[in-house]
Coordinates of C-alpha atoms in Angstrom, one line a residue:
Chain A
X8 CA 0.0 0.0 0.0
X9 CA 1.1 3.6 -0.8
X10 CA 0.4 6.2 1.7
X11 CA -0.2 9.2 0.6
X12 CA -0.1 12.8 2.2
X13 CA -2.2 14.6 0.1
X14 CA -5.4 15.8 1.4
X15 CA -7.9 13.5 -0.4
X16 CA -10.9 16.3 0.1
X17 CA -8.8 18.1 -2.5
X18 CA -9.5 16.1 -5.1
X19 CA -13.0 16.1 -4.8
X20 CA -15.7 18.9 -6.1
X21 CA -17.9 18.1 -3.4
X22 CA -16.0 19.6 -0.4
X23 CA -17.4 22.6 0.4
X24 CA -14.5 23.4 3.0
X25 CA -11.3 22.9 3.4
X26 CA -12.0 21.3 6.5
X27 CA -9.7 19.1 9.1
X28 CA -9.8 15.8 9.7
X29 CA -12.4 14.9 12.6
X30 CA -10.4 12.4 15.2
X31 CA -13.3 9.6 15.5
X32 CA -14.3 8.2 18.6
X33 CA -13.6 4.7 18.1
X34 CA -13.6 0.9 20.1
X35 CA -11.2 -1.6 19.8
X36 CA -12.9 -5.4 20.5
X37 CA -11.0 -7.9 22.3
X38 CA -9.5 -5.4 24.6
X39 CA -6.2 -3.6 23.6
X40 CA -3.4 -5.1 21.9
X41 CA -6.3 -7.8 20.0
X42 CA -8.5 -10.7 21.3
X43 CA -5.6 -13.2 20.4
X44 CA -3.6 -15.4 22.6
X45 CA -0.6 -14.2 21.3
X46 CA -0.6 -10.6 21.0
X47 CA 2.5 -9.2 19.4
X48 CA 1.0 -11.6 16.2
X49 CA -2.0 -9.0 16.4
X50 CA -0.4 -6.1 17.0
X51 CA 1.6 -6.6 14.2
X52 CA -1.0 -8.1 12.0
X53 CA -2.3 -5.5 9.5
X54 CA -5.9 -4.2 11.9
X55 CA -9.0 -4.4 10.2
X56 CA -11.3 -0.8 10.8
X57 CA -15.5 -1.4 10.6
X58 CA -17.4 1.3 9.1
X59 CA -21.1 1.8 9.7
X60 CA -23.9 3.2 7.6
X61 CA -26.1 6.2 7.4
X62 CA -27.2 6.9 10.9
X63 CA -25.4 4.0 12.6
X64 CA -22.7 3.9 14.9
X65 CA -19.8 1.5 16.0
X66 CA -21.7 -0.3 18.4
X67 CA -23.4 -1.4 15.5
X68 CA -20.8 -3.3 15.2
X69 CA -20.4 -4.9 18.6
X70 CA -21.1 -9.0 18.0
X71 CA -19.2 -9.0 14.7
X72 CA -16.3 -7.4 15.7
X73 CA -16.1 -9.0 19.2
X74 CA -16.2 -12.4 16.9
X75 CA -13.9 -11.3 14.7
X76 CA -11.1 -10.1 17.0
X77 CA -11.8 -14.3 18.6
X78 CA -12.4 -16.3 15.5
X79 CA -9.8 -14.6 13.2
X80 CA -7.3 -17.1 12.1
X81 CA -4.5 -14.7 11.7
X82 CA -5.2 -12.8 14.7
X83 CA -5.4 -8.8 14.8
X84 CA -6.4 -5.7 16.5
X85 CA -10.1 -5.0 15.4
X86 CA -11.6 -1.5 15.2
X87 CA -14.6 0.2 14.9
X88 CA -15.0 3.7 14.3
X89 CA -17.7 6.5 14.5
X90 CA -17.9 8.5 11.4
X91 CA -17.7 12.2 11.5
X92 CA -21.6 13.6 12.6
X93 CA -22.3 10.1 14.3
X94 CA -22.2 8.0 17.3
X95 CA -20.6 9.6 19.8
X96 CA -18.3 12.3 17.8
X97 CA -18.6 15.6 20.4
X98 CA -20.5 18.4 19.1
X99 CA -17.4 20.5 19.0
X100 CA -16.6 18.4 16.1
X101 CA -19.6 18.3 14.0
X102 CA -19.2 19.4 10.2
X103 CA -21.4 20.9 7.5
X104 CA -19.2 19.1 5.1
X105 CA -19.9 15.3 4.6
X106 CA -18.4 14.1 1.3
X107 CA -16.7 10.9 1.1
X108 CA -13.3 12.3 0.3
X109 CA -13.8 14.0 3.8
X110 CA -14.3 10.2 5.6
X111 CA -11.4 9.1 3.8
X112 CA -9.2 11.9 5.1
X113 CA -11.0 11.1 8.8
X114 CA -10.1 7.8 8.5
X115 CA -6.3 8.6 7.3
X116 CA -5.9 10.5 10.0
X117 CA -7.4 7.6 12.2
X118 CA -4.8 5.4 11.0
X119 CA -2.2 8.2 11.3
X120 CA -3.3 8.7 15.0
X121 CA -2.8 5.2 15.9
X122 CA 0.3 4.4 14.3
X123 CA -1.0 2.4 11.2
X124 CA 0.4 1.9 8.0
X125 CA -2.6 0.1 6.6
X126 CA -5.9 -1.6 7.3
X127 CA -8.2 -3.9 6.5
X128 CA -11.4 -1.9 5.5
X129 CA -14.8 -3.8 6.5
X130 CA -17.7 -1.0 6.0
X131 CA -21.2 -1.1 5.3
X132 CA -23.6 1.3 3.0
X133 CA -22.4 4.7 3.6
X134 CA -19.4 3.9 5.2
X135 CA -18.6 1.6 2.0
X136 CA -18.5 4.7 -0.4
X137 CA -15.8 6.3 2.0
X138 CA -14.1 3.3 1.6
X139 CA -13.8 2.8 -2.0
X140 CA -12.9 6.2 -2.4
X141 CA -9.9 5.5 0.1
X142 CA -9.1 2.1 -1.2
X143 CA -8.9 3.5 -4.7
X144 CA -6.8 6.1 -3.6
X145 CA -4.5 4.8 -1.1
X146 CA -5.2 1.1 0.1
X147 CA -3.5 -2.3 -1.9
X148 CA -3.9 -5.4 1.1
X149 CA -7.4 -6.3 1.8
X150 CA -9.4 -8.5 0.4
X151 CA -12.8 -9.4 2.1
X152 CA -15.9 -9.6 1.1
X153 CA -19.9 -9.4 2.5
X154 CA -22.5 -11.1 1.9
X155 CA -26.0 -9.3 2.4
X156 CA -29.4 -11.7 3.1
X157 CA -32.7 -11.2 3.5
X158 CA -32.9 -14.8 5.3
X159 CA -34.0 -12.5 9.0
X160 CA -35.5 -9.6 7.7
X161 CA -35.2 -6.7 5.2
X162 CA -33.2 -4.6 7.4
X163 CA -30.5 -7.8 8.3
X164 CA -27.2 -8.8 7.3
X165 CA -25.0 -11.4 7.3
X166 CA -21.6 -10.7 7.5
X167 CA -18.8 -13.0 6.0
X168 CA -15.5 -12.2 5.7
X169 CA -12.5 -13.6 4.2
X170 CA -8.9 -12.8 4.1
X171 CA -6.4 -13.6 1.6
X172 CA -3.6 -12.6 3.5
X173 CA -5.3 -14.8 6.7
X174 CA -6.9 -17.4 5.7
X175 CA -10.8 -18.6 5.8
X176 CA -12.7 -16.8 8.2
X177 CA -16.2 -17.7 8.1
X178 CA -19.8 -16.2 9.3
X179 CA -18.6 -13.9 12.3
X180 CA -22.0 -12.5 12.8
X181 CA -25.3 -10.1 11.8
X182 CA -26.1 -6.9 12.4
X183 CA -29.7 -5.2 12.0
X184 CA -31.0 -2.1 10.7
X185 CA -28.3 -0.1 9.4
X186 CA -29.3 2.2 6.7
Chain B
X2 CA -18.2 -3.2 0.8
X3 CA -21.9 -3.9 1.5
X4 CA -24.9 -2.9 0.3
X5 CA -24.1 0.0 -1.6
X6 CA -22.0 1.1 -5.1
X7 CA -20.0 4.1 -6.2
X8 CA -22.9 5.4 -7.9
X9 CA -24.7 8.2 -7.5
X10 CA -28.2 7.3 -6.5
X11 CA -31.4 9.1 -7.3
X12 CA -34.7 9.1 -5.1
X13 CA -36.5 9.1 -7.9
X14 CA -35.5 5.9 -9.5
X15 CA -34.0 4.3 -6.7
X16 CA -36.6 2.9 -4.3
X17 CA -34.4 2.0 -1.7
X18 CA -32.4 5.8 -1.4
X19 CA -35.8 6.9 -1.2
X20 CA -37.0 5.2 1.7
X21 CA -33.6 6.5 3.4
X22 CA -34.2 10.2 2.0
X23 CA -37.7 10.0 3.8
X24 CA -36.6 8.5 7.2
X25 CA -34.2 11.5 7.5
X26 CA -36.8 13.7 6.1
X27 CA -39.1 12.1 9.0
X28 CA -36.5 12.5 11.5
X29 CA -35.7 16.4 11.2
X30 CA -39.0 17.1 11.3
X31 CA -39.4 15.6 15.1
X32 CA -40.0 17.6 17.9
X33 CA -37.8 16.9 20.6
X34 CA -39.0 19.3 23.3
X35 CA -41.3 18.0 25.6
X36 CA -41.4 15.0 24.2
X37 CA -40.0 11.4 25.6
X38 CA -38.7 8.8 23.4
X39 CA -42.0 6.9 23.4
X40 CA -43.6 10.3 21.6
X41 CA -40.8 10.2 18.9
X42 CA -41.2 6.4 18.3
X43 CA -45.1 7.3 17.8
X44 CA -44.1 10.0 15.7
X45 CA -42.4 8.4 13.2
X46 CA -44.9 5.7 13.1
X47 CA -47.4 8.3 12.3
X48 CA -44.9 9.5 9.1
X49 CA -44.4 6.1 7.8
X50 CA -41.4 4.2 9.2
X51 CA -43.5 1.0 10.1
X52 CA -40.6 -1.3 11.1
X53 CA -40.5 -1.3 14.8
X54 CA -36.4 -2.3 14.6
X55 CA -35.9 0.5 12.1
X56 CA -37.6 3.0 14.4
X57 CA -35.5 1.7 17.5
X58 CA -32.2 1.7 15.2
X59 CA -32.6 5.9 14.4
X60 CA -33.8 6.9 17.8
X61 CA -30.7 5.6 19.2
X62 CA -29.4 8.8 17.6
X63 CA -31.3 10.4 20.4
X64 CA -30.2 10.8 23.9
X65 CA -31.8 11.8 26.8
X66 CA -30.5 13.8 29.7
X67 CA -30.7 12.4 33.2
X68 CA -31.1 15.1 35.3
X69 CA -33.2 17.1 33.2
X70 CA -35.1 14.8 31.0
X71 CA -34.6 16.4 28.0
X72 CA -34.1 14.7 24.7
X73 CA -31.3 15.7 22.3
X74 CA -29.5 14.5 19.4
X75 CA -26.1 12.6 19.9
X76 CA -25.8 13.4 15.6
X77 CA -25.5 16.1 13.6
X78 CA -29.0 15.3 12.2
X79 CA -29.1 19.1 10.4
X80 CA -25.9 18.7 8.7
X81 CA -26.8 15.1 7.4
X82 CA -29.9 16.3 6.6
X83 CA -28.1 19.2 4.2
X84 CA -25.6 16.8 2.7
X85 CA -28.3 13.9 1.6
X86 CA -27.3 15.1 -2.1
X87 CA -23.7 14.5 -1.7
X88 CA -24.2 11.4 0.7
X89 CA -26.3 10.5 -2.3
X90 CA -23.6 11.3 -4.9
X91 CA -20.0 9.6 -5.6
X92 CA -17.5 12.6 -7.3
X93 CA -14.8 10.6 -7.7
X94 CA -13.7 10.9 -11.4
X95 CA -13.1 8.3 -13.7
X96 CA -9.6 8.3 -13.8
X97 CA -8.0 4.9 -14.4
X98 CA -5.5 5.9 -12.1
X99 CA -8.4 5.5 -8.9
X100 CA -9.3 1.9 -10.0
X101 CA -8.8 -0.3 -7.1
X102 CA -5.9 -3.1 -8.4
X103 CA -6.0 -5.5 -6.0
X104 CA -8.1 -8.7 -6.6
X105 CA -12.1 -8.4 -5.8
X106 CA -14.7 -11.1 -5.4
X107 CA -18.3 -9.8 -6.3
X108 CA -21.1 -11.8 -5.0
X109 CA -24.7 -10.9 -6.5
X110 CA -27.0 -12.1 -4.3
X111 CA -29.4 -14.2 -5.5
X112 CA -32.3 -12.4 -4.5
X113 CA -31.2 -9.3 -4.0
X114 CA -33.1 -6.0 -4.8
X115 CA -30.3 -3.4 -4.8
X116 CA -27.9 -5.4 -7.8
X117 CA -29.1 -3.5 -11.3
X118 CA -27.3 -3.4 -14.5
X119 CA -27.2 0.8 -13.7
X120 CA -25.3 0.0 -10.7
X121 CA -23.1 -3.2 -11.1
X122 CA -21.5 -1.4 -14.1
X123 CA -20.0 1.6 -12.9
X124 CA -18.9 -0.5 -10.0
X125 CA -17.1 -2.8 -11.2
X126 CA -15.5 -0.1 -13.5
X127 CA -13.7 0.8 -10.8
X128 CA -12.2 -2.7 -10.2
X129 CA -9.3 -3.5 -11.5
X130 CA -9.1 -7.6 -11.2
X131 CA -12.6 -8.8 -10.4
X132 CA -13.9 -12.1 -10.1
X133 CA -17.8 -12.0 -10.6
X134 CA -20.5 -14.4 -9.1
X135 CA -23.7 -14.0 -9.2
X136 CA -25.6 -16.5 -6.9
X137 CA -29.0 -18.4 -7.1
X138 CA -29.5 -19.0 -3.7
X139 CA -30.1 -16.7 -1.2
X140 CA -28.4 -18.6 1.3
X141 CA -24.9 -20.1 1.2
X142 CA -23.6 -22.9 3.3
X143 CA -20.3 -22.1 4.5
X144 CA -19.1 -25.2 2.2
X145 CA -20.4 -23.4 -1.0
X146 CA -18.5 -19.6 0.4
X147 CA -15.3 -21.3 1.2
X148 CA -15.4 -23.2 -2.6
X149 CA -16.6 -19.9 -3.8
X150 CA -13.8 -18.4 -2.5
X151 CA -11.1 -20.8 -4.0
X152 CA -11.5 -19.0 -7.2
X153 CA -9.4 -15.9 -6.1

């Protein structure tokens, strides 16, 4: 992966501002340093950052990525974040600006903040745009995939996620009702 | 990526952007003062968000202080509100140089009602190496994923 420090926001005509990256409010599952037994493996693993939808927040997040920092055959540190106007962002850090080129400069500076060179992306709906716009731009190792079904109900999915780099990892869990 | 494309999407022809376009349009018109979270859940009821899940999934957005039992909003509802047209939109340019090059498996649900022609297309435009599946069944045994998966 190539890191880059341009300002992605630049690039796009939908920023309205130039404005600074928000730092996001985040969890890590597993409790620090990864759910693994051994944890310099996951600490030095590549981390993998899950990014909610329209309206939702990381604890949307909480079953799959409590599974996933356990079940993960190459173990590493798991994240979830809290885009910028959600979850539990302060106030003092609301924008008027919400393009994706402005979530994938939040989340460089995530990775910046916490010492990462890369990650791997997991994100859903909104936060899925943001990441395609970073991945094109800036991201080469990840390779996983989702699976949506309506088996539950309209608003469920089934997430299933798979790792070149680590192997099989199977069903990890559902979520409900994220836009 | 789940659930949604690097396309722009359009209320109009879109059924499913709609139906988020009105939830937000139901939420900013809610009246938080005076009211307890049992009102609001009413509310939008009354506007047209029938799904009880759906309604308990936004109004976690809204908090309510302890000591004065007020109701307020833990999001910037006003400001996602404003930006529905770019949340809506995807500016990034076609520029080969922004494909993603790294391999990608693309599963097409079965039964899915978000995969058309109008958005598959641009998306996987923007892939570089991309292994394509679309998939009869709505659900896969684990078996069928992990075989699936062999292909990359």
């Amino acid at each position: 992966m190539k890191r880059r420090s341009l300002s992605l926001s630049s690039m796009y005509s939908t920023s309205v501002d130039s404005t600074v990256a928000v730092p996001l409010k985040y969890i890590e599952f597993g409790g620090a340093g990864g759910g693994g037994d051994d944890d310099d493996d996951s600490v030095q693993n590549t981390p993998v950052i899950l990014m909610h939808g329209l309206l939702g927040s990381k604890r949307n997040f909480s079953s799959i990525g409590t599974a996933l920092s356990r079940q993960l055959k190459k173990k590493r540190r798991v994240f979830a974040v809290d885009l910028r106007n959600h979850g539990d962002n302060d106030a003092s850090n609301w924008k008027s600006s919400m393009s994706y080129g402005d979530m994938a400069d939040d989340l460089l500076h995530f990775l910046d903040l916490n010492g990462m060179e890369k990650a791997v992306l997991v994100a859903h709906s909104m936060g899925g745009k943001g990441e395609v716009i970073f991945n094109c731009n800036i991201v080469r190792l990840f390779v996983c995939a989702l699976l949506q079904s309506y088996v539950f109900s309209s608003c469920t999915s089934l997430f299933f996620v798979i790792s070149r780099e680590g192997g099989w990892v199977g069903c990890v869990g559902y979520c409900t009702c994220s836009i | 990526v789940l659930d949604i494309a690097p396309v722009r999407y359009d209320r109009e022809k879109d059924g499913s952007w709609k139906a988020v376009s009105s939830i937000i349009d139901a939420l900013t018109t809610l009246q938080l003062e005076n009211s307890s979270k049992r009102d609001l859940d009413v509310a939008l009821k009354e506007k047209g968000i029938e799904d009880p899940a759906l309604r308990a999934f936004v109004l976690t957005n809204i908090e309510e202080d302890r000591s004065t039992h007020t109701l307020h909003w833990k999001i910037d509802i006003s400001s996602i509100a404003s930006q529905m047209h770019v949340l809506a939109g995807f500016d990034l340019n076609s520029d080969e140089s922004l494909q993603y090059k790294g391999d990608t498996f693309f599963i097409n649900g079965g039964t899915s009602r978000e995969c058309f022609d109008h958005i598959v297309v641009p998306l996987l435009s923007f892939l570089m190496f991309v292994t394509y599946q679309k998939d009869l069944s709505a659900v896969l045994t684990c078996q069928q994923l992990r075989r699936s998966f062999q292909i990359i």
